[in-house]
Short mmCIF file of C-alpha atoms and ligand atoms in Angstrom, two decimals:
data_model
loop_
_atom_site.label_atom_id
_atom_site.label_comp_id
_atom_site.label_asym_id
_atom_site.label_seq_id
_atom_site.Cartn_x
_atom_site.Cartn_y
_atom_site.Cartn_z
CA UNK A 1 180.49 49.96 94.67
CA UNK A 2 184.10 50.00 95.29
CA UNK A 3 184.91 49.13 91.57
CA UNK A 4 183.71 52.04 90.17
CA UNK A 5 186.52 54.29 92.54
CA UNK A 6 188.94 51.70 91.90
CA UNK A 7 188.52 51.78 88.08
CA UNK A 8 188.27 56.24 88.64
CA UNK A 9 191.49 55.83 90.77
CA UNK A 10 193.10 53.73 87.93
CA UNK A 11 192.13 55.82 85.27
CA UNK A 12 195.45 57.67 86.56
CA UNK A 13 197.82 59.02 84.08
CA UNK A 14 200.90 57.82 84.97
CA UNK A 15 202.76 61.35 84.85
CA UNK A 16 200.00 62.45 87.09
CA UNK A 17 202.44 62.94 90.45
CA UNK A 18 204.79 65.70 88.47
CA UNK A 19 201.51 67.59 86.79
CA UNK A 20 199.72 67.79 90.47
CA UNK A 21 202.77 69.44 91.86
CA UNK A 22 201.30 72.17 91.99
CA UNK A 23 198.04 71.57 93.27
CA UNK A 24 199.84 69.27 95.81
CA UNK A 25 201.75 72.78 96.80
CA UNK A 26 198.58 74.63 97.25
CA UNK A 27 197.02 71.72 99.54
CA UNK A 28 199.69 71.88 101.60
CA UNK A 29 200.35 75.29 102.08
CA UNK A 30 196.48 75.48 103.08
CA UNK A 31 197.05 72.65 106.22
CA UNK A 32 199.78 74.54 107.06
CA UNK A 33 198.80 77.88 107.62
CA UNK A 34 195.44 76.25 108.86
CA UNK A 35 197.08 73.82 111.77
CA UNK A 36 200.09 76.66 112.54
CA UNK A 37 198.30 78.24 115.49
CA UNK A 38 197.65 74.32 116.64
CA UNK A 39 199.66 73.97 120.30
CA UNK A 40 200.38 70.30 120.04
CA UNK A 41 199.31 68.58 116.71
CA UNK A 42 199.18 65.01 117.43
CA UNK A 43 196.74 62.94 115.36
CA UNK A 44 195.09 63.98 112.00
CA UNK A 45 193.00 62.14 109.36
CA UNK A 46 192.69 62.44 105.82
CA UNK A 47 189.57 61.64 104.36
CA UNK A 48 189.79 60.60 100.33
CA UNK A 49 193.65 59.68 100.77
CA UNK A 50 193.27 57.33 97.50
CA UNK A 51 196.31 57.35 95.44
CA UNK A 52 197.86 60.66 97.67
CA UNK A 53 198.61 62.37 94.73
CA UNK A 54 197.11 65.55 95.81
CA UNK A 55 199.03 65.41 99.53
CA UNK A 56 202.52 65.57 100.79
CA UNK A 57 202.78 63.11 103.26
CA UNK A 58 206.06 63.96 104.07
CA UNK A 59 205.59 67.58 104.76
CA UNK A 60 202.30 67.23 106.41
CA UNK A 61 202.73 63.92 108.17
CA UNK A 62 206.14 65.37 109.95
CA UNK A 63 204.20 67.37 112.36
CA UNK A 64 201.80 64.33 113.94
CA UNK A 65 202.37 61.71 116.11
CA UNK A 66 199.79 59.27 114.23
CA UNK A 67 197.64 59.98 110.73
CA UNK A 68 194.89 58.00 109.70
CA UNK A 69 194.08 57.64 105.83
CA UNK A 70 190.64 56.97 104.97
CA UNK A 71 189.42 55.46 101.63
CA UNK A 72 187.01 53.33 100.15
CA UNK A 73 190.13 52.32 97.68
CA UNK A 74 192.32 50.54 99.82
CA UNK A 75 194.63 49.16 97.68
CA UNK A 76 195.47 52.44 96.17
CA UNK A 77 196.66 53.58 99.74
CA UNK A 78 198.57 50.96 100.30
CA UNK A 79 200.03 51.55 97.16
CA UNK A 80 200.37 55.44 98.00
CA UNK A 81 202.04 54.49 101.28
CA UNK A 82 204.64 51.57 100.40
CA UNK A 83 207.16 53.68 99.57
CA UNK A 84 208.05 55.53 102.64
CA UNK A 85 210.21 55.23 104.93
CA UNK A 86 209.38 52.42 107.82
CA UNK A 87 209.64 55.63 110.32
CA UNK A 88 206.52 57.30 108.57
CA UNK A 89 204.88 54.55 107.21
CA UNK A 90 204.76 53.42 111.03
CA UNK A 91 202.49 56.64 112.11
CA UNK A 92 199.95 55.63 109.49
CA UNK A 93 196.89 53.58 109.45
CA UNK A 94 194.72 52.63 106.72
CA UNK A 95 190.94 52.80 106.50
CA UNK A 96 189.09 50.89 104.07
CA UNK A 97 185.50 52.18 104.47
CA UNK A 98 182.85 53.99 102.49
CA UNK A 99 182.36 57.25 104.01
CA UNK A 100 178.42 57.55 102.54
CA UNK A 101 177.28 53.94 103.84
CA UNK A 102 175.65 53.30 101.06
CA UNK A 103 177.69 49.82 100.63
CA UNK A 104 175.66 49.01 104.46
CA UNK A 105 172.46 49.01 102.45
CA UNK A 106 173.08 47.59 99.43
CA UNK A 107 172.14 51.01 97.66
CA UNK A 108 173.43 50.41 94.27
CA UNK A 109 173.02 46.81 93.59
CA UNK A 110 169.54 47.14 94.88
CA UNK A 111 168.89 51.00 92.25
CA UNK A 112 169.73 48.89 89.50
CA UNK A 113 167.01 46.17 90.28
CA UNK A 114 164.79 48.46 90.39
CA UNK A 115 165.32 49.63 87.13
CA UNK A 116 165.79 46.56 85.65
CA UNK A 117 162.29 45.82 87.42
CA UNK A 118 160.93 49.14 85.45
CA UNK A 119 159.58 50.58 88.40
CA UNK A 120 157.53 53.69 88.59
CA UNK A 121 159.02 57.22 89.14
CA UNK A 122 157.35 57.08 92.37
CA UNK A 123 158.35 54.06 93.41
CA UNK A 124 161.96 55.20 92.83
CA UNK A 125 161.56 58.27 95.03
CA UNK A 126 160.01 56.22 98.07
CA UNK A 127 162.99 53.89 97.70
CA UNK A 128 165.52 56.76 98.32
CA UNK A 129 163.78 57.98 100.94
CA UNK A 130 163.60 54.94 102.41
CA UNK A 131 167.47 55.14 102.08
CA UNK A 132 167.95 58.09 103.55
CA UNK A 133 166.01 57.21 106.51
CA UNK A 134 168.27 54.23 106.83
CA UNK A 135 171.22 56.06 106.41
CA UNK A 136 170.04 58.03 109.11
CA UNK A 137 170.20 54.91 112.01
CA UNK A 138 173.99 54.00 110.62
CA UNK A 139 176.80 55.04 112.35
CA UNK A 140 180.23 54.61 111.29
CA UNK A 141 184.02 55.25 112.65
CA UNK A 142 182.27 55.97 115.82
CA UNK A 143 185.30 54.22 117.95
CA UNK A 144 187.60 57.63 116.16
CA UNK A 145 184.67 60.17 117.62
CA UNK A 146 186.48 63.36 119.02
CA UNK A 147 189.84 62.23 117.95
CA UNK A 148 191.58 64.11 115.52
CA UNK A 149 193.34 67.55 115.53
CA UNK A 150 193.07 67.69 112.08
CA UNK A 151 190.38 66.33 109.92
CA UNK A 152 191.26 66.74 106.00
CA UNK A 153 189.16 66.28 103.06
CA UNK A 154 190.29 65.41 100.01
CA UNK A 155 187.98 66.26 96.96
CA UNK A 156 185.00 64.49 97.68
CA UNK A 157 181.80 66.04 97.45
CA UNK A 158 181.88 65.63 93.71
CA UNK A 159 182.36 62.21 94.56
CA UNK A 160 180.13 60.42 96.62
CA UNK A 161 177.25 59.92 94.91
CA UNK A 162 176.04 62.01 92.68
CA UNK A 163 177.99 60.64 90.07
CA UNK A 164 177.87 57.03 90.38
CA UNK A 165 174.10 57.19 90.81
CA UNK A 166 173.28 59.29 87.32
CA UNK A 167 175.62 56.27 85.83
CA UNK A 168 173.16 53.76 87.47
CA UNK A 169 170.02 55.45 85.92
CA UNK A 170 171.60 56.30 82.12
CA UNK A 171 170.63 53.23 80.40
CA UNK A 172 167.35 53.54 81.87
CA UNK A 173 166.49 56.91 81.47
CA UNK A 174 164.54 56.40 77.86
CA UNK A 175 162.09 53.80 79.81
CA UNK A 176 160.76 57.34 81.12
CA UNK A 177 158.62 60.25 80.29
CA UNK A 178 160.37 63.41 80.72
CA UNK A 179 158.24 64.45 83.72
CA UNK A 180 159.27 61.13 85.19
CA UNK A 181 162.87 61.49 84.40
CA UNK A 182 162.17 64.89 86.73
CA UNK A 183 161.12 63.51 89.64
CA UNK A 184 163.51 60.92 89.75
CA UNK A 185 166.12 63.47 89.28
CA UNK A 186 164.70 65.56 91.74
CA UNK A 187 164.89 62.45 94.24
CA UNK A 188 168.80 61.82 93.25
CA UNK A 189 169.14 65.32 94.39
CA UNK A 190 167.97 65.03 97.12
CA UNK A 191 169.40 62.19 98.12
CA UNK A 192 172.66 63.39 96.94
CA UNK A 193 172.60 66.80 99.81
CA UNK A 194 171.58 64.19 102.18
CA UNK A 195 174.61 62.15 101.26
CA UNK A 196 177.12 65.17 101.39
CA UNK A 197 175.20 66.61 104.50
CA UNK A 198 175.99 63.35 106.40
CA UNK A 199 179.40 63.12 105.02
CA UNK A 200 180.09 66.75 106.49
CA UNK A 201 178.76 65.15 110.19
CA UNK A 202 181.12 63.20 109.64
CA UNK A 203 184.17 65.21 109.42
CA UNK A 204 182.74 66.91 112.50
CA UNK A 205 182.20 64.24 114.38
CA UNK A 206 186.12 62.88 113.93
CA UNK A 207 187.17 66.08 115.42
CA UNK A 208 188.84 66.60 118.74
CA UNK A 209 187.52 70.26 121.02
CA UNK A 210 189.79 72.69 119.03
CA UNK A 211 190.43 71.36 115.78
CA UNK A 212 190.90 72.55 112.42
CA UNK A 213 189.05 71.15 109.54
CA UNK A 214 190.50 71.75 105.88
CA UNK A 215 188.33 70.57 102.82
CA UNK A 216 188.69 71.37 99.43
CA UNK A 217 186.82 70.59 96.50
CA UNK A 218 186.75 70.71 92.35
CA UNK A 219 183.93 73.34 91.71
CA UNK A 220 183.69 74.72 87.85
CA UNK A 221 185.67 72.38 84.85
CA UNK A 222 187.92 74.06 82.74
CA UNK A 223 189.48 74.29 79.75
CA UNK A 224 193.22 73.14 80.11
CA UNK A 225 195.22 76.55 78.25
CA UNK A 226 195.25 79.00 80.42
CA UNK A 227 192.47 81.07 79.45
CA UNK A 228 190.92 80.66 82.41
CA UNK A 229 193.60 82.35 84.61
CA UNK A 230 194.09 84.92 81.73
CA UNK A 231 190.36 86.11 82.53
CA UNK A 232 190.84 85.56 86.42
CA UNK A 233 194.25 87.70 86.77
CA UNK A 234 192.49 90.44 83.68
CA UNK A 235 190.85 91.97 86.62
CA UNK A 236 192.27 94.68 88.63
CA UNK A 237 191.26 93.69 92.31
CA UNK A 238 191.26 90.72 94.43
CA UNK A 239 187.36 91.37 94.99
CA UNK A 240 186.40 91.48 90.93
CA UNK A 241 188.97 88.41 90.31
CA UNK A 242 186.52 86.27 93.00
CA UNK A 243 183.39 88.34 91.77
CA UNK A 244 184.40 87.08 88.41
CA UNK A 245 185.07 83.29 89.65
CA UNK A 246 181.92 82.84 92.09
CA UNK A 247 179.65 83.91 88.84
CA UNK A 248 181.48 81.61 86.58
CA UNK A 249 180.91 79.01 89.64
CA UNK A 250 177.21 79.87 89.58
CA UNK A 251 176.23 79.25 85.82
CA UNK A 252 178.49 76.28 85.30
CA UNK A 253 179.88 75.15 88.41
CA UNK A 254 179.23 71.40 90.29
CA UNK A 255 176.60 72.35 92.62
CA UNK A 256 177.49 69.17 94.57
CA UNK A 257 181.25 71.03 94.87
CA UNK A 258 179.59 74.29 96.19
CA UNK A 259 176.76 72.24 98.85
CA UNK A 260 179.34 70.39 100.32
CA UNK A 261 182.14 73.73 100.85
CA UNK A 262 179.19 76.43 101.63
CA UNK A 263 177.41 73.20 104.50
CA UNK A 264 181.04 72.94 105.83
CA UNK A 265 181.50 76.56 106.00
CA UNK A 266 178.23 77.42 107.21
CA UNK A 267 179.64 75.17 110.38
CA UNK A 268 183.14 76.96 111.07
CA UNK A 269 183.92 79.68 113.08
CA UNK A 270 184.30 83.29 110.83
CA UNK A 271 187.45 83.81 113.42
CA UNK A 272 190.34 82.26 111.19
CA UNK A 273 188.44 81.00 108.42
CA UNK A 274 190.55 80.87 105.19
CA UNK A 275 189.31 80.57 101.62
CA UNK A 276 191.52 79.80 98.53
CA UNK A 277 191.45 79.27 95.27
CA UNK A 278 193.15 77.31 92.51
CA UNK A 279 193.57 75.57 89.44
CA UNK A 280 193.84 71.49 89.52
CA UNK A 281 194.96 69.95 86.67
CA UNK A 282 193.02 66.64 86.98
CA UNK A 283 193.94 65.30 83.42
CA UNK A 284 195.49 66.34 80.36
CA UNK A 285 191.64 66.50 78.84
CA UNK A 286 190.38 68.09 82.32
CA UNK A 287 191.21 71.21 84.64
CA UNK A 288 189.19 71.84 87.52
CA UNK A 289 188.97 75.45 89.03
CA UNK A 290 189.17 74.08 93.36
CA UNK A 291 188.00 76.01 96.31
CA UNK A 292 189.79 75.40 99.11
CA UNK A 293 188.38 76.18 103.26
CA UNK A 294 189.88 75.50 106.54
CA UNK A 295 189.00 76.87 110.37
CA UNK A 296 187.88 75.66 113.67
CA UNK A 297 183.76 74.68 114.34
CA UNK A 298 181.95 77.38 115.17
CA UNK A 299 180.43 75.91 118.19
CA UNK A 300 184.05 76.84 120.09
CA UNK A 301 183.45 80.75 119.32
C1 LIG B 1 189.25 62.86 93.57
S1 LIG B 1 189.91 61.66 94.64
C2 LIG B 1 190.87 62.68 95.68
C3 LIG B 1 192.31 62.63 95.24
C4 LIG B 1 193.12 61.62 95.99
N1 LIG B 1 193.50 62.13 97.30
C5 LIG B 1 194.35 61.25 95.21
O1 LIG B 1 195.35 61.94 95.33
O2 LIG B 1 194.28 60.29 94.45
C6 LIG B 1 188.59 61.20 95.72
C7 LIG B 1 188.89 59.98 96.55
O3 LIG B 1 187.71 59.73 97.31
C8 LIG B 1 187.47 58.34 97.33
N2 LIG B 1 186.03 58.14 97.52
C9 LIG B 1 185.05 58.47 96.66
N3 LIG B 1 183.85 58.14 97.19
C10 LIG B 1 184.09 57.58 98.39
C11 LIG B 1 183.26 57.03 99.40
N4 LIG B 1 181.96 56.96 99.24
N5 LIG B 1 183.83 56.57 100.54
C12 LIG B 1 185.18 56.61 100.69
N6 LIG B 1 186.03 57.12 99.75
C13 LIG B 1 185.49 57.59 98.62
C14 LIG B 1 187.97 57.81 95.99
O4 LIG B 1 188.32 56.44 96.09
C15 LIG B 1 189.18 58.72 95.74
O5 LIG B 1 190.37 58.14 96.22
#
């Protein structure tokens, strides 16, 4: 499980610090005007650290007392953190976990035997659910419940999953009918909003009474010229421009992107809820339009 973030995190290109400068900017900016109204920030966490290209430590870890970095790729944090000064690299801890559990139960090693096995469709589907029931009785970080100020995700709902599951099943998928090939697809999605709805407990569950969550996510790929923006900033008003971008989202978009940001937001308080939008330059191959949120739980309005 953890190679296939470590080899993802790896995959790096090594000018990738100066091209995310700007997405870096836009991340920060977000905390910012999201934690301003905070009275006394003292502990955040960020959730998806990984190499820390996309974050600032600097600039956002000035304002706490103590930041936690979470990751299932530890090494890259370490990495990430080594060079800063002893002063900041002193508020910071490291956590190596995997934020989905799915490591607790084996879940990939034991996918693959089943497909090696050639199980049915249906057998397939009853093991997931029997997955997500077990997911269900494991708790993790609970000794951090209720302690954060800020709780930050990095892009992860594309992530978690999804993605390394559908890598799983590819060199199986011609040992199944199409109608087959459905249901187990049907039964990764499922699994998958399971995953991300768990994930987003999570993030609640870390936060202190009164604090601000800020997640942000890769939604739609995009061509790398600009042609994208072109279109976008074509439009007179702010309200076609994001008219023009949710559509764009809805026929192309990464619907694991979108469940994860529209369960979070579904969960905040309308009072001080911020959207944003912008364009990630993952790779010199791959842009990503991202969708940015931050505000408080709603259960405090
Ligand atoms: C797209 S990256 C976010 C960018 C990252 N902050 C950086 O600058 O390199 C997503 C991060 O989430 C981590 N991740 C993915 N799935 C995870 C999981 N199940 N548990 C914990 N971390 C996970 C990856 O290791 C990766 O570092």
């Amino acid at each position: 499980m953890n190679g296939f973030y470590e080899q993802l995190n790896k995959e790096r290109e090594n000018n990738r610090w100066a091209e995310w400068e700007n997405h870096r900017s836009e991340i920060t900016n977000m905390v910012h005007l999201a934690t301003s109204q905070l009275p006394h920030q003292s502990s955040a966490i960020i959730l998806g650290a990984g190499n820390c290209d996309d974050l600032d430590l600097i600039s956002l870890i000035g304002n706490y007392d103590n930041v936690a970095l979470a990751d299932v790729d530890f090494s890259a944090m370490m990495d990430a953190v080594g060079p800063l000064e002893t002063i900041m690299r002193n508020k910071i801890d490291l956590i190596s976990i995997d934020f989905t559990k799915l490591d607790e139960i084996n879940f990939y090693r034991n996918l693959k035997d089943l497909f090696n096995k050639k199980v049915s469709a249906e057998h397939i589907v009853e093991f997931l659910k029997s997955c997500i029931t077990q997911l269900d009785e494991l708790q993790i970080l609970t000794h951090l419940k209720g302690k954060f100020q800020v709780v930050i995700s990095s892009a992860l709902y594309t992530q978690l999953f999804y993605m390394n599951a559908l890598q799983i099943f590819a060199p199986y998928v011609e040992g199944y009918k199409q109608e087959e090939i459905t249901t187990i697809m049907d039964g990764l999605l499922e699994m998958r909003n399971v995953v991300i709805q768990n994930y987003n407990d999570l993030l609640v569950d870390l936060a202190a009474p009164h604090a601000v969550i800020v997640v942000w996510s890769d939604v739609l790929k995009i061509s790398p010229d600009n042609r994208f923006l072109e279109t976008v900033n074509s439009f007179p008003s702010e309200s076609e421009r994001i008219q023009f971008i949710m559509n764009e989202v809805k026929r192309n978009g990464r619907m694991e992107g979108m469940f994860g940001l529209q369960d979070i937001q579904n969960r905040l308080a309308n009072k001080g809820r911020n959207f944003h939008y912008w364009i990630w330059p993952y790779s010199s191959k791959n842009h990503c339009l991202t969708f940015g949120i931050s505000g408080r739980l709603s259960s405090l309005e």
